[in-house]
PDB file of C-alpha atoms in Angstrom:
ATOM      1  CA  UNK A 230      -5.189  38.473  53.703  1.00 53.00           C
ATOM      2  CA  UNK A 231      -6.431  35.454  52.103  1.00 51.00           C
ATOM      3  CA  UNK A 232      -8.820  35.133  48.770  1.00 50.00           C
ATOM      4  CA  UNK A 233     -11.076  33.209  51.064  1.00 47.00           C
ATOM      5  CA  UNK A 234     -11.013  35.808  53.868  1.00 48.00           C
ATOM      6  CA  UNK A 235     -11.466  38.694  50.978  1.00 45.00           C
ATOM      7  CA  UNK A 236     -14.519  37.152  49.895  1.00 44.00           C
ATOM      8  CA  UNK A 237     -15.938  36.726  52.787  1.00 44.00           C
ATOM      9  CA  UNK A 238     -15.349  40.400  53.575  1.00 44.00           C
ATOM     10  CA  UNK A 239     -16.989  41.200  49.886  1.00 45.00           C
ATOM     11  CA  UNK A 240     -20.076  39.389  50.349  1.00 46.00           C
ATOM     12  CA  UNK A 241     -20.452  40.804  54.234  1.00 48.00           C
ATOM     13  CA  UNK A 242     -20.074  44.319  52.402  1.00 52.00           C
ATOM     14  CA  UNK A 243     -22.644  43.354  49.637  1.00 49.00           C
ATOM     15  CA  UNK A 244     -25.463  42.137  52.246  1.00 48.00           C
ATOM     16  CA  UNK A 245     -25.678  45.303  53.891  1.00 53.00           C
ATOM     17  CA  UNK A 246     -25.143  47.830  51.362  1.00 55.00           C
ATOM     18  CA  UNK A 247     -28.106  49.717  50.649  1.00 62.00           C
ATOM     19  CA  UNK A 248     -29.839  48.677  53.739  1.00 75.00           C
ATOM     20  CA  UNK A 249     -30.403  51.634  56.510  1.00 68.00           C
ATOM     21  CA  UNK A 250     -29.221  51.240  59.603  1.00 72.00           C
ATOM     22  CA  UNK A 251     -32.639  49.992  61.260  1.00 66.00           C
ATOM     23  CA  UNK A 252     -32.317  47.137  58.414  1.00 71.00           C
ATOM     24  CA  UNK A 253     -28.916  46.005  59.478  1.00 73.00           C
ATOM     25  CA  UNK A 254     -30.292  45.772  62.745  1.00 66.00           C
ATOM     26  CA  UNK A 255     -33.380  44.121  61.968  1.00 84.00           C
ATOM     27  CA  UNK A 256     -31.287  41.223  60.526  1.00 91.00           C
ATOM     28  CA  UNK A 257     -32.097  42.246  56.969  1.00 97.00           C
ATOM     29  CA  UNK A 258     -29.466  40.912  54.272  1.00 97.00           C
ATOM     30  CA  UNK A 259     -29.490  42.384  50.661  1.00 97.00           C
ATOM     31  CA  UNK A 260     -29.306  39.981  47.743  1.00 98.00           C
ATOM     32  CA  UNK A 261     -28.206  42.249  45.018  1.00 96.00           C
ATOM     33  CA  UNK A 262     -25.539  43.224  44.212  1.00 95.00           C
ATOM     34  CA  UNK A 263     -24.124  45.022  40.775  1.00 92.00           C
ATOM     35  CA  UNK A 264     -22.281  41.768  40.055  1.00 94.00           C
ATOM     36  CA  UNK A 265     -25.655  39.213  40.990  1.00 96.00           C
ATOM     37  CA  UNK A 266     -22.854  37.371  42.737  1.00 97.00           C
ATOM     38  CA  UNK A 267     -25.606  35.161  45.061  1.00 98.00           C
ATOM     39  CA  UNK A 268     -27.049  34.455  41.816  1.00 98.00           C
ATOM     40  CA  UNK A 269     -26.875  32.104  39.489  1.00 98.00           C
ATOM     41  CA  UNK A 270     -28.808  31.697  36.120  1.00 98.00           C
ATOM     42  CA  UNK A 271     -30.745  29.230  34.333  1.00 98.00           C
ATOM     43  CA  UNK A 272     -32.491  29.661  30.685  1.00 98.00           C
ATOM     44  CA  UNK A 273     -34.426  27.025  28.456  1.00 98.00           C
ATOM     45  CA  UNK A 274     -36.471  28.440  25.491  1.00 97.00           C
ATOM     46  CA  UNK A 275     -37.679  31.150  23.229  1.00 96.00           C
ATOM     47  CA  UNK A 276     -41.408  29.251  23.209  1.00 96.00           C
ATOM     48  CA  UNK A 277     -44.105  29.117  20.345  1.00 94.00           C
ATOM     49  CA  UNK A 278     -47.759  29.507  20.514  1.00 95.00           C
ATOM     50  CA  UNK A 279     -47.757  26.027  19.455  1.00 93.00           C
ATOM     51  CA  UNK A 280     -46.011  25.112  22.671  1.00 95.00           C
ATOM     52  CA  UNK A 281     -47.989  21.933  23.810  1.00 94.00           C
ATOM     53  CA  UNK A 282     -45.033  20.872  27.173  1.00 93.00           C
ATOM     54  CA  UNK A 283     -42.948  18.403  24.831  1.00 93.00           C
ATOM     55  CA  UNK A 284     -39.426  19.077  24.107  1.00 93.00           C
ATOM     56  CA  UNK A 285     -39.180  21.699  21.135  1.00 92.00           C
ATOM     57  CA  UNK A 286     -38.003  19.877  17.961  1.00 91.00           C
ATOM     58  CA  UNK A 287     -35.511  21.843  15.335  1.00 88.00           C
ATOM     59  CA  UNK A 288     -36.219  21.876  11.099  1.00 88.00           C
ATOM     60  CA  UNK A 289     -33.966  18.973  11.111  1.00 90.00           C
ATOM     61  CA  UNK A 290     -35.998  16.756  13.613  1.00 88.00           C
ATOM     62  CA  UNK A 291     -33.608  16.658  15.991  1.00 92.00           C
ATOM     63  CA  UNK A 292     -34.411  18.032  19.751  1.00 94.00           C
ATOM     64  CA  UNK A 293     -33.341  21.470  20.668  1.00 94.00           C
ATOM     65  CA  UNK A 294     -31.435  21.940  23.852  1.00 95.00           C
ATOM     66  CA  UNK A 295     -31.932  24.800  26.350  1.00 97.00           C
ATOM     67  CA  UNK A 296     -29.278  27.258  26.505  1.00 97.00           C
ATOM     68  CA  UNK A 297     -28.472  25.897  30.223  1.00 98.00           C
ATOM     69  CA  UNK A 298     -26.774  27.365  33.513  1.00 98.00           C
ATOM     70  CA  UNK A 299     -25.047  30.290  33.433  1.00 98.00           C
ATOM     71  CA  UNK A 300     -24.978  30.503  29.768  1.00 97.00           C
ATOM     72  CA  UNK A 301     -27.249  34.217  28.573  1.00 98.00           C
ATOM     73  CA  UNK A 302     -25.487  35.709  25.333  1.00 97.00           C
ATOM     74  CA  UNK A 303     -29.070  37.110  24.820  1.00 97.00           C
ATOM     75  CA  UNK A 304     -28.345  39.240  27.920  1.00 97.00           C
ATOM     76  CA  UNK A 305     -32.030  38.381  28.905  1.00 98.00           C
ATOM     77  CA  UNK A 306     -30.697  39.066  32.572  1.00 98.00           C
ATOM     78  CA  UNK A 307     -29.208  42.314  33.187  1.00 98.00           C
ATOM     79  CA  UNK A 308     -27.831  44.589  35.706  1.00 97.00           C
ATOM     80  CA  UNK A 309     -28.492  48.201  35.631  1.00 96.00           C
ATOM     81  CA  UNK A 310     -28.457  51.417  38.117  1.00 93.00           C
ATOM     82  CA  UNK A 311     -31.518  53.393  38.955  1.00 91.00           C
ATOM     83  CA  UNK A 312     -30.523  56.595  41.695  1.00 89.00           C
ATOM     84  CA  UNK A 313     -27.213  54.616  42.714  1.00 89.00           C
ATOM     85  CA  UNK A 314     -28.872  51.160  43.692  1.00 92.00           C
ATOM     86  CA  UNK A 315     -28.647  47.988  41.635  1.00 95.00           C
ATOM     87  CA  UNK A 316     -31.813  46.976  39.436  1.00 98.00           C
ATOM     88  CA  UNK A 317     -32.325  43.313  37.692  1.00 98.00           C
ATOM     89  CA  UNK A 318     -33.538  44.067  34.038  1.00 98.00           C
ATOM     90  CA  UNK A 319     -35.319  40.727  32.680  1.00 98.00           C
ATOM     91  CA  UNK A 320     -35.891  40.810  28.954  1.00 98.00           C
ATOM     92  CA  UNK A 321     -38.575  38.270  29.102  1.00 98.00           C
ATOM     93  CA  UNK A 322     -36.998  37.218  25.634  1.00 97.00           C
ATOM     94  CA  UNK A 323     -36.035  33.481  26.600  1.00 98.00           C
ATOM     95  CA  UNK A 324     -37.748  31.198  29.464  1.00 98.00           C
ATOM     96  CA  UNK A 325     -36.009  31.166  32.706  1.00 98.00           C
ATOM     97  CA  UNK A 326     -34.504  32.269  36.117  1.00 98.00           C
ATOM     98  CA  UNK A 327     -32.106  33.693  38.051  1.00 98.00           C
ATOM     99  CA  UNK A 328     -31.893  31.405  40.915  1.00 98.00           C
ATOM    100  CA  UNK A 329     -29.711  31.948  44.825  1.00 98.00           C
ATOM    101  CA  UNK A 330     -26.841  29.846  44.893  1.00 98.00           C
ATOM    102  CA  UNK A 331     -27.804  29.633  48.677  1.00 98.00           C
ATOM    103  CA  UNK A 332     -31.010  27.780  49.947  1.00 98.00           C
ATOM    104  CA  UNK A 333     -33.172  29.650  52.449  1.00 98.00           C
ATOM    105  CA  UNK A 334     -35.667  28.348  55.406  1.00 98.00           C
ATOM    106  CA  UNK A 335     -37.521  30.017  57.671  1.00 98.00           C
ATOM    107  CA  UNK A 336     -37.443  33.660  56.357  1.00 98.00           C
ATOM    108  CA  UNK A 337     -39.239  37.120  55.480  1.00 98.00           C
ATOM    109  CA  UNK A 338     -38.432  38.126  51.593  1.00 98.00           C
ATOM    110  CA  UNK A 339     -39.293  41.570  50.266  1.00 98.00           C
ATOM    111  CA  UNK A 340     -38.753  42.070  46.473  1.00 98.00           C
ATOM    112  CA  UNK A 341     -39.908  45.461  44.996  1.00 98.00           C
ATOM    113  CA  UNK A 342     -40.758  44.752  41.104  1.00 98.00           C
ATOM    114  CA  UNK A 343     -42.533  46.706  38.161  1.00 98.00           C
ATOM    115  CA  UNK A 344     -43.188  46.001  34.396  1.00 98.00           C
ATOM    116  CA  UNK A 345     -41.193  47.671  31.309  1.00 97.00           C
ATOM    117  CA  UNK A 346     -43.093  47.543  28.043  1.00 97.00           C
ATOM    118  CA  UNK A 347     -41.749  44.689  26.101  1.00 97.00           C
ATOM    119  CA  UNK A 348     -43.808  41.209  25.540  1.00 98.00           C
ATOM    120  CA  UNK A 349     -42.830  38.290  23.891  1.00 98.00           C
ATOM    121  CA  UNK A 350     -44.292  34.863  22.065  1.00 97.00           C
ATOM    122  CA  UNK A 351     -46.442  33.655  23.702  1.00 97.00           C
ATOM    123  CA  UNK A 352     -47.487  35.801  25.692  1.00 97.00           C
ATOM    124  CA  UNK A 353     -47.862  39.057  23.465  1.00 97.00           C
ATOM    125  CA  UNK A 354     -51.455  38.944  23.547  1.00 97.00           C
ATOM    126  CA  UNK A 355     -51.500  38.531  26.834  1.00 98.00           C
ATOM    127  CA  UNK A 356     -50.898  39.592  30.857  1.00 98.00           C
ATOM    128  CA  UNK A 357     -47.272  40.426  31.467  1.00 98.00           C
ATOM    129  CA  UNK A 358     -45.828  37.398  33.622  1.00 98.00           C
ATOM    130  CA  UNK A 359     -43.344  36.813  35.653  1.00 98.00           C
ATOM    131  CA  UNK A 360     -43.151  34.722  39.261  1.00 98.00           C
ATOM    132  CA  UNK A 361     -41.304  34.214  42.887  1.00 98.00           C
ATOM    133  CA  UNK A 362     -40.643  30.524  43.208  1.00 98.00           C
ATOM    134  CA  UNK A 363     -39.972  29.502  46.597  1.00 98.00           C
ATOM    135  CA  UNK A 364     -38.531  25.986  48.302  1.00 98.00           C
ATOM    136  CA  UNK A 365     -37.167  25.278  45.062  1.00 98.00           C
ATOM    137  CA  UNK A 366     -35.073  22.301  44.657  1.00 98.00           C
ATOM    138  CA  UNK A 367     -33.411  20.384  42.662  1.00 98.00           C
ATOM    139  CA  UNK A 368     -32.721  20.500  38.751  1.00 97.00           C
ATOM    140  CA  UNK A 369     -34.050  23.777  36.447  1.00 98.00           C
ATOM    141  CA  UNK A 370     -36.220  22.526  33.301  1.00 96.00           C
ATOM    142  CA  UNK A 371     -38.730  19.867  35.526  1.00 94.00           C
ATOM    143  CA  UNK A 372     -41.974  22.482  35.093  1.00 96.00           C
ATOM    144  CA  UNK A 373     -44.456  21.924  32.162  1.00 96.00           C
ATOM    145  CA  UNK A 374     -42.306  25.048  30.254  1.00 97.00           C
ATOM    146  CA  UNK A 375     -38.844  23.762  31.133  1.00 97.00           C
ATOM    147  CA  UNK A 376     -37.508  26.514  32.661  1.00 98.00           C
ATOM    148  CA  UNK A 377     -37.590  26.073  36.377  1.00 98.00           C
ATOM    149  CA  UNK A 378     -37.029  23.709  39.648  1.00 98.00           C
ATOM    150  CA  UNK A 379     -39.640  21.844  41.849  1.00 98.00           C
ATOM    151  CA  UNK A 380     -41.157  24.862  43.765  1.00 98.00           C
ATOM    152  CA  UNK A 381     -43.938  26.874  45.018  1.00 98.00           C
ATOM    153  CA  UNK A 382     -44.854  30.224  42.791  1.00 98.00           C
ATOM    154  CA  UNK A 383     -45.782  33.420  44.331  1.00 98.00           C
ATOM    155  CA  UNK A 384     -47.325  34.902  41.139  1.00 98.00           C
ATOM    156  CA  UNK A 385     -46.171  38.446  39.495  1.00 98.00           C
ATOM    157  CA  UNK A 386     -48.588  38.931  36.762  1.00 98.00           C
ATOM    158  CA  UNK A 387     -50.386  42.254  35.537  1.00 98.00           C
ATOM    159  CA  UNK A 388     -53.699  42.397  37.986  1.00 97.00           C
ATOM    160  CA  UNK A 389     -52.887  39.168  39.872  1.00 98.00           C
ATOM    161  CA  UNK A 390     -50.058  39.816  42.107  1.00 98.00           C
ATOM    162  CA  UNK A 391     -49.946  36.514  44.588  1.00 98.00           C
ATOM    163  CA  UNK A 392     -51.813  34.093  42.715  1.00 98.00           C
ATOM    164  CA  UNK A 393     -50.188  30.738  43.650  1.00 98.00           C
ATOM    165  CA  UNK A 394     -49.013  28.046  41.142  1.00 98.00           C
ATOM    166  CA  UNK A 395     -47.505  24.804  41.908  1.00 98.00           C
ATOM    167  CA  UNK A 396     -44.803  23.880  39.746  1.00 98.00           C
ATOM    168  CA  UNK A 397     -43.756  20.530  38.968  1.00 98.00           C
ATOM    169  CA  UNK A 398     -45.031  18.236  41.500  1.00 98.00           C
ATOM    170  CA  UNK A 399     -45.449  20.524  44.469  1.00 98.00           C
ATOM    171  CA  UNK A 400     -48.574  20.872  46.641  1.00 98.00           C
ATOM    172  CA  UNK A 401     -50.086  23.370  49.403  1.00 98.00           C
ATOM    173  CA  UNK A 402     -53.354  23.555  50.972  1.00 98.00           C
ATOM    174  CA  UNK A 403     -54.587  27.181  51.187  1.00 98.00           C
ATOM    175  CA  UNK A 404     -57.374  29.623  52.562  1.00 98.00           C
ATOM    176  CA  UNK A 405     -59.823  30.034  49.485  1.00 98.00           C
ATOM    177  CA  UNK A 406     -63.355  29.356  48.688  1.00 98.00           C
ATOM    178  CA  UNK A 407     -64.335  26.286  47.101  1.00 96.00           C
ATOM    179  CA  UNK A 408     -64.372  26.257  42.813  1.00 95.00           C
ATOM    180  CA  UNK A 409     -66.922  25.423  40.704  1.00 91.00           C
ATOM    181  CA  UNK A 410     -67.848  24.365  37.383  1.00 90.00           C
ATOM    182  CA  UNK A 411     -65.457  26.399  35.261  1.00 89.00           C
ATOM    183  CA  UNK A 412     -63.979  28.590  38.233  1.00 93.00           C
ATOM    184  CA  UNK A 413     -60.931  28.671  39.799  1.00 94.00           C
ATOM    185  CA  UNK A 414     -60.340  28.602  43.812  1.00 97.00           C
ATOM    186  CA  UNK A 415     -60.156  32.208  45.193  1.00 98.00           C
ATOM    187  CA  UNK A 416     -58.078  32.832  48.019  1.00 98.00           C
ATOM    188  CA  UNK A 417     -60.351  34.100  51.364  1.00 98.00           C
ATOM    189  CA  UNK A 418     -58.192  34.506  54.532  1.00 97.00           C
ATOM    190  CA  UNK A 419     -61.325  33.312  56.577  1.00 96.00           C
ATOM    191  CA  UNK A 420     -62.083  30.338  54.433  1.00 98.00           C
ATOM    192  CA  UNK A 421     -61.014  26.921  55.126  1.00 98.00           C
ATOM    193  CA  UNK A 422     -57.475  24.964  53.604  1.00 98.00           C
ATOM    194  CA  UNK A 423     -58.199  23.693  50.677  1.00 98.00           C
ATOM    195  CA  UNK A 424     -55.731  21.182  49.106  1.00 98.00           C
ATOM    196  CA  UNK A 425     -54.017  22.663  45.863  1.00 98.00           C
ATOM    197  CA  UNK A 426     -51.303  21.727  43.355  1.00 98.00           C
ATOM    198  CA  UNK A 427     -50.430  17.762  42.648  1.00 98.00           C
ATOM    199  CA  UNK A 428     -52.630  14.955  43.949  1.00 96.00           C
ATOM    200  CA  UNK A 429     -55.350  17.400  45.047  1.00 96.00           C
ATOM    201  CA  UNK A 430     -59.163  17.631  42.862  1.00 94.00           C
ATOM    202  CA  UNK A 431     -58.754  21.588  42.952  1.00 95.00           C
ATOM    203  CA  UNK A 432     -55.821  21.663  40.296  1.00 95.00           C
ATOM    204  CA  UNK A 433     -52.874  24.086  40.784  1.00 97.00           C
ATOM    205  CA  UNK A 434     -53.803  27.572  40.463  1.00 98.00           C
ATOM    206  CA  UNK A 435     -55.635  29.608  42.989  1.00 98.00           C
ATOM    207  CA  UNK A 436     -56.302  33.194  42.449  1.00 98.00           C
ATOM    208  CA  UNK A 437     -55.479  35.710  45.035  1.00 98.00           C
ATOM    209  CA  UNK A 438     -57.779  37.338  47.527  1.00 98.00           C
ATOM    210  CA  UNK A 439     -57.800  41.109  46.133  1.00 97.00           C
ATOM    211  CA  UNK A 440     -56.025  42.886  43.403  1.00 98.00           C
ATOM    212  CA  UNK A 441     -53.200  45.526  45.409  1.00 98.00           C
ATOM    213  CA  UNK A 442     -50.888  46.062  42.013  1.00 98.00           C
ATOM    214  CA  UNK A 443     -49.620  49.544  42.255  1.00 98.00           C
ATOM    215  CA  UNK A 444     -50.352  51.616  38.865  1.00 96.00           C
ATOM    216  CA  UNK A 445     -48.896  51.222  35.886  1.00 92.00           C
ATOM    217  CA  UNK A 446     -44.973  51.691  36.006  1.00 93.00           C
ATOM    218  CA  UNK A 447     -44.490  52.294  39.783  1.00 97.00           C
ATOM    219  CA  UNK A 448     -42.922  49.615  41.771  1.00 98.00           C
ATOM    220  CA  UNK A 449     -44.772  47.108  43.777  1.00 98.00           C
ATOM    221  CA  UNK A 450     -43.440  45.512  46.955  1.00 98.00           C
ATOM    222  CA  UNK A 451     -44.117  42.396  47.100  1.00 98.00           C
ATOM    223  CA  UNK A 452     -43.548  40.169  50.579  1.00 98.00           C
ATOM    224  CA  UNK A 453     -43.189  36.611  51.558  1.00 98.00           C
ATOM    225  CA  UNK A 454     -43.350  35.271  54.975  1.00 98.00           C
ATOM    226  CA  UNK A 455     -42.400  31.398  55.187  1.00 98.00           C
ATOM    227  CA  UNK A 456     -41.926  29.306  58.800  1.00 98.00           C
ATOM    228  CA  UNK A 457     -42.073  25.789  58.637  1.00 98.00           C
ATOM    229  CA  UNK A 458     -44.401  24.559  56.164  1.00 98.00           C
ATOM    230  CA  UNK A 459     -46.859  27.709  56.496  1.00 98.00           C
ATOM    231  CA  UNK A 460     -46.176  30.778  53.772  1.00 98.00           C
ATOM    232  CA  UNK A 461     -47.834  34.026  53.333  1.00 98.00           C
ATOM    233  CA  UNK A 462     -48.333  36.137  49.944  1.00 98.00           C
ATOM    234  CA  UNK A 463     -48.321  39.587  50.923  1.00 98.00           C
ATOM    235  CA  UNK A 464     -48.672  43.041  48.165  1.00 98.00           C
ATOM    236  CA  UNK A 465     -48.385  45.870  49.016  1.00 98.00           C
ATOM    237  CA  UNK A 466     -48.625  45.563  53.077  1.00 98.00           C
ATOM    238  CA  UNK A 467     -52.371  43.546  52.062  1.00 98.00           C
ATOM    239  CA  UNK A 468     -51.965  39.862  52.726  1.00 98.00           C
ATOM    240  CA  UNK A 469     -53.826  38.306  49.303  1.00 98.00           C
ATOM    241  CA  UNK A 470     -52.889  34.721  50.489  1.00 98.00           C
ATOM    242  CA  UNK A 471     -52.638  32.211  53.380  1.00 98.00           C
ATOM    243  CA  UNK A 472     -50.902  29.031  52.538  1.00 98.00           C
ATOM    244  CA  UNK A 473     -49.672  25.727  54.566  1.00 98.00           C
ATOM    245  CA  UNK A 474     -48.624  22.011  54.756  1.00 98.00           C
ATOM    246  CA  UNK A 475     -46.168  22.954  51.890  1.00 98.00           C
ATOM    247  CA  UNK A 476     -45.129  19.465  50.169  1.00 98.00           C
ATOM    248  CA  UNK A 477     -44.181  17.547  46.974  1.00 98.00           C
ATOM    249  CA  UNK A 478     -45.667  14.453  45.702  1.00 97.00           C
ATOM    250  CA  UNK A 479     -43.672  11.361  44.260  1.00 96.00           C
ATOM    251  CA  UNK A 480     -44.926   8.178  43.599  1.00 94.00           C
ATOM    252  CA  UNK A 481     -47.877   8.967  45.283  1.00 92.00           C
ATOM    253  CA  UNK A 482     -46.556   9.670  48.459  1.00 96.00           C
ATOM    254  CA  UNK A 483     -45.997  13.528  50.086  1.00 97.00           C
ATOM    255  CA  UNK A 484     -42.512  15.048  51.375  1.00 98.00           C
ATOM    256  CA  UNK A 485     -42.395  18.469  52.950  1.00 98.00           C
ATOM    257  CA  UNK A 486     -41.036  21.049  51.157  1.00 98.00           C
ATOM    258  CA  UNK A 487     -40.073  23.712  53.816  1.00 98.00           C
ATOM    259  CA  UNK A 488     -36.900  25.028  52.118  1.00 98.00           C
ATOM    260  CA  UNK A 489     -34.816  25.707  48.637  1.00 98.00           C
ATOM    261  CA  UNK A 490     -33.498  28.387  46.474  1.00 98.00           C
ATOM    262  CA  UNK A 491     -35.114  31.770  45.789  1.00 98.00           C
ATOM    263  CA  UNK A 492     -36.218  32.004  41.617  1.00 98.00           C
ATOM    264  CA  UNK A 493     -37.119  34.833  39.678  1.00 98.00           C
ATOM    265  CA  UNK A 494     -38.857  33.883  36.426  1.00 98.00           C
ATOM    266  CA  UNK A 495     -38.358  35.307  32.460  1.00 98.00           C
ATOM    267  CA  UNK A 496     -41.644  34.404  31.278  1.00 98.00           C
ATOM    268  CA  UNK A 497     -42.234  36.629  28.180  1.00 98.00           C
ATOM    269  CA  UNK A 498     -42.358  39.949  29.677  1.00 98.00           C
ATOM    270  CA  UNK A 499     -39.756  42.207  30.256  1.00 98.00           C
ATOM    271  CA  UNK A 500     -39.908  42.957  34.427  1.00 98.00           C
ATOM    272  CA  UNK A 501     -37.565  44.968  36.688  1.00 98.00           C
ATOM    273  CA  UNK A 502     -36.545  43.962  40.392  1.00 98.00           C
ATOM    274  CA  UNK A 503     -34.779  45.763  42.917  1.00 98.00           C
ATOM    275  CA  UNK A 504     -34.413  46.079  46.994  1.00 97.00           C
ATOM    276  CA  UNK A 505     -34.550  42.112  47.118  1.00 98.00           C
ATOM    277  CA  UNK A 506     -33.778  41.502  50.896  1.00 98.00           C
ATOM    278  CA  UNK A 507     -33.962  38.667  52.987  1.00 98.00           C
ATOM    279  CA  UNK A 508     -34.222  38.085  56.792  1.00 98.00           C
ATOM    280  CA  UNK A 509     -34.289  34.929  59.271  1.00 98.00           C
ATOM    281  CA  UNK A 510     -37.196  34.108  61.280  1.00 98.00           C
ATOM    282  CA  UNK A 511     -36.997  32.327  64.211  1.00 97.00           C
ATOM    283  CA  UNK A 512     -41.080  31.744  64.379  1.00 97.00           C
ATOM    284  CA  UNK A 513     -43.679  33.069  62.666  1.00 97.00           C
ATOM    285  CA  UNK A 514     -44.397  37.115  63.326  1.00 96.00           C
ATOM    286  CA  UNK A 515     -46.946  37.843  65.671  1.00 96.00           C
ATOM    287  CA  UNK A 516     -48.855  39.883  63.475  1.00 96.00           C
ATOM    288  CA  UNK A 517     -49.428  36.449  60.966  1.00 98.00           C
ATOM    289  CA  UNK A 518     -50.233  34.088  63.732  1.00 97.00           C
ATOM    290  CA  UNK A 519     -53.915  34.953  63.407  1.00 97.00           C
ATOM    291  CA  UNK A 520     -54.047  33.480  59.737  1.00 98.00           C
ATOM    292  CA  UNK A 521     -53.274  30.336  60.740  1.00 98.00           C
ATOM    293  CA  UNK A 522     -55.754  30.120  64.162  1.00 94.00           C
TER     294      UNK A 522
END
């Protein structure tokens, strides 16, 4: 039998272990695996609380360069076991991802994540962080902390599970109520689309509709539901966010964004991930339909 042929075999064998057997026939594929062999990595820096978005400068003046692809001697990305299935330790030490070598459209993604107990600068006197960044493209290190690729963020923070961020120059318009003076948008699944993220008057950051975190060192599920340019933040079974007309802005004109790779942040928190499963929609679930009437 061929290398080729083996592989394939390998990877066929990795998408459907730890699924059940309604899974497999629900179309479900796993995406972890004890190797993270659909993975790939990407890390930039250990930031300061001085951080202002420029490229950090060393003692000697001379610009610091991130540690790269595929390059962690830190081990800030690790794989351990918890009761025989594979769990993604991220030390939250350095800024980063792990990132899918393969780019997804059309799809239902469940991730099941929960916090450990470390926190790093900056963020030590603050909400443990991390993020789900969707329809990302292109290079890592073109976000404000230089760590990630054009995307869309489905936010995993302590108390705000599903917040949305835009990162880089990515935009969405999305269910919330209109902000004011110093408040942010809120998301409201009966509200009208507001536009969000770059090019829009609302900024980039809208804050989801209701807090449905699980306590304090249990895992959360988290879901997201994405058909053409329409996405859906789910936690915990509770949709917290309704999102469409997902795009990027250049030069002051808009592109859709309706596909990419699959991140998963290290943002100065140390978070676990496991049952990370992925399955192909051919239209958008019936049961969803009704946030977009």
């Amino acid at each position: 039998m061929s290398r080729a042929i083996l592989t394939t075999v390998y990877f066929c064998f990795c998408a459907i272990c730890f699924l059940s057997c309604d899974e497999q026939q629900e179309g479900w594929i796993n995406l972890f695996d004890k190797d993270m062999s659909q993975w790939e990595k990407y890390l930039s820096y250990k930031h300061t609380n001085e951080y202002n978005g420029s490229i950090p400068i060393g003692t000697n003046g001379d610009t610091i360069q991130p540690l790269g692809y595929n390059n962690d001697p830190e081990g800030v990305f690790t794989m351990i076991e918890e009761n025989g299935e594979p769990v993604l330790r991220v030390s939250g030490e350095r800024y980063g991802c792990v990132f899918t070598k393969q780019e997804f459209q059309d799809y239902h993604l469940k991730v099941k994540v929960k916090w450990g107990d470390k926190k790093w600068i900056p963020r030590e006197d603050k909400l443990k962080d991390s993020g789900i960044l969707y329809h990302s493209t292109g290079d890592a290190g073109k976000d404000y902390w230089r760590a990630w690729m054009l995307s869309q963020e489905f936010q995993i923070m302590e108390g705000h599970m599903g917040d949305y961020w835009n990162i880089a120059n990515s935009a969405i318009d999305i269910r919330a109520f209109l902000p004011e003076g110093m408040m942010n948008a809120v998301a409201g699944n009966n509200q009208s689309f507001l536009p969000m993220g770059t090019g829009s008057q609302y900024g980039g950051f809208c804050l989801r509709s209701e807090n449905n975190e699980s306590p304090d060192g249990e895992w959360t599920e988290l879901e997201l539901v994405c058909y053409g340019d329409k996405s859906l933040h789910i936690v915990n079974g509770k949709v917290v966010m309704v999102l469409q007309n997902s795009r990027y802005m250049e030069d002051g004109e808009s592109f859709p964004l309706t596909k990419g790779k699959i991140q998963l942040q290290s943002e100065a928190a140390e978070t676990y991930f496991k049952d990370v499963k992925i399955k192909k929609l051919n239209g958008l679930p019936e049961e969803y339909t009704s946030y977009f009437n």
